[in-house]
């Protein structure tokens, strides 16, 4: 009896569209909005709602096999259009009915973004490593140009750039940096294509240095030192360059946008004091519908009002906390974040890759200072990176066979030797 051949895995060219939106469209849109003058404020979720609608229409029109399903298409499309029309026409009534759930909806943003990434990957496939590096290089070039222009005009480098927040930009570049790490040896049964180009990787590193983000530079230094490409001297040079840029950030003139860092430090300090005085808060969290039990000292009032644009007399609310981990713990207690971290570690170590190890470090470090999964651009990029890292296939065919999936930009690499394997050199092999 003839053995049935496995179906060839296919990936749509739309798989990398969220990366194009996150790394190019959103920064350029932010730049244009700063020079377009006052106008209606748009939601940061708008591009992703458009992509969700695009994915829904594509899922109705096509199935995963890629074959068109004409008989049911018009009925499903009409049902989708009717549902969208109901939401648009009766949105006020719907919001009124859901007002009791209003405090919980913003705190469920990470779940919504992870579901978006999952639905996108099962509809179009996951972006490959080359896609992450390609669009990371575009963002890195934008960061370098932005730093050059703003440093020439303002003689400093503000944390809130023309193309976006420096910490969030560094988070996007860090995810792309993890995708550029050289895959480890395949003796554990995992197969990862070595994609991308040296130019892409150089632009990603240049963009990270240009962001001058303290958390971003700290994470990039350690990730590249332990898992980066090249010999020990090159990785040490990149490590020292990142820490030199990190030290330079403390010597730059203070700008009004740097006040957000003081708000972040103050929230962390007040939260640690709250946990010490009321340990039960650390377990159960705070009520989501009420203001945080923080009192503003007189010297903090003008800083808070300048950064948040709200009066201090209304108090601080959970959605104004910039740190992902702090907001997660304040809202839900420490048990749920701990379970999420444990689950993430279990998933990553079941399929150990250097990209996965780097992403865990990125999520932990960047979550200390950025909204992470509460911000759609960063959340979608990190989510797609995690899905790619966790999708490394076991017992995959060898690279020289013709039935392997599409690996554009594939660079065959010899098995790393002890002298050029960064994980062996530094005795930090995660795999």
PDB file of C-alpha atoms in Angstrom, residues 50 92 100 120 192 207 216 238 269 308 325 375 412 426:
ATOM      1  CA  UNK A  50      -8.903  46.791  10.586  1.00  0.00           C
ATOM      2  CA  UNK A  92     -24.222  53.162  22.718  1.00  0.00           C
ATOM      3  CA  UNK A 100     -20.801  46.954  34.720  1.00  0.00           C
ATOM      4  CA  UNK A 120      -3.945  35.380  12.711  1.00  0.00           C
ATOM      5  CA  UNK A 192      14.769  26.250  12.791  1.00  0.00           C
ATOM      6  CA  UNK A 207      18.131  51.031  15.929  1.00  0.00           C
ATOM      7  CA  UNK A 216      15.959  48.000  25.954  1.00  0.00           C
ATOM      8  CA  UNK A 238      28.185  44.788  21.277  1.00  0.00           C
ATOM      9  CA  UNK A 269       7.818  52.980  45.160  1.00  0.00           C
ATOM     10  CA  UNK A 308      -0.934  61.993  32.364  1.00  0.00           C
ATOM     11  CA  UNK A 325       3.995  43.604  35.571  1.00  0.00           C
ATOM     12  CA  UNK A 375      -0.249  48.162  24.182  1.00  0.00           C
ATOM     13  CA  UNK A 412      22.761  26.941   5.614  1.00  0.00           C
ATOM     14  CA  UNK A 426      29.626  31.532  28.424  1.00  0.00           C
TER      15      UNK A 426
END
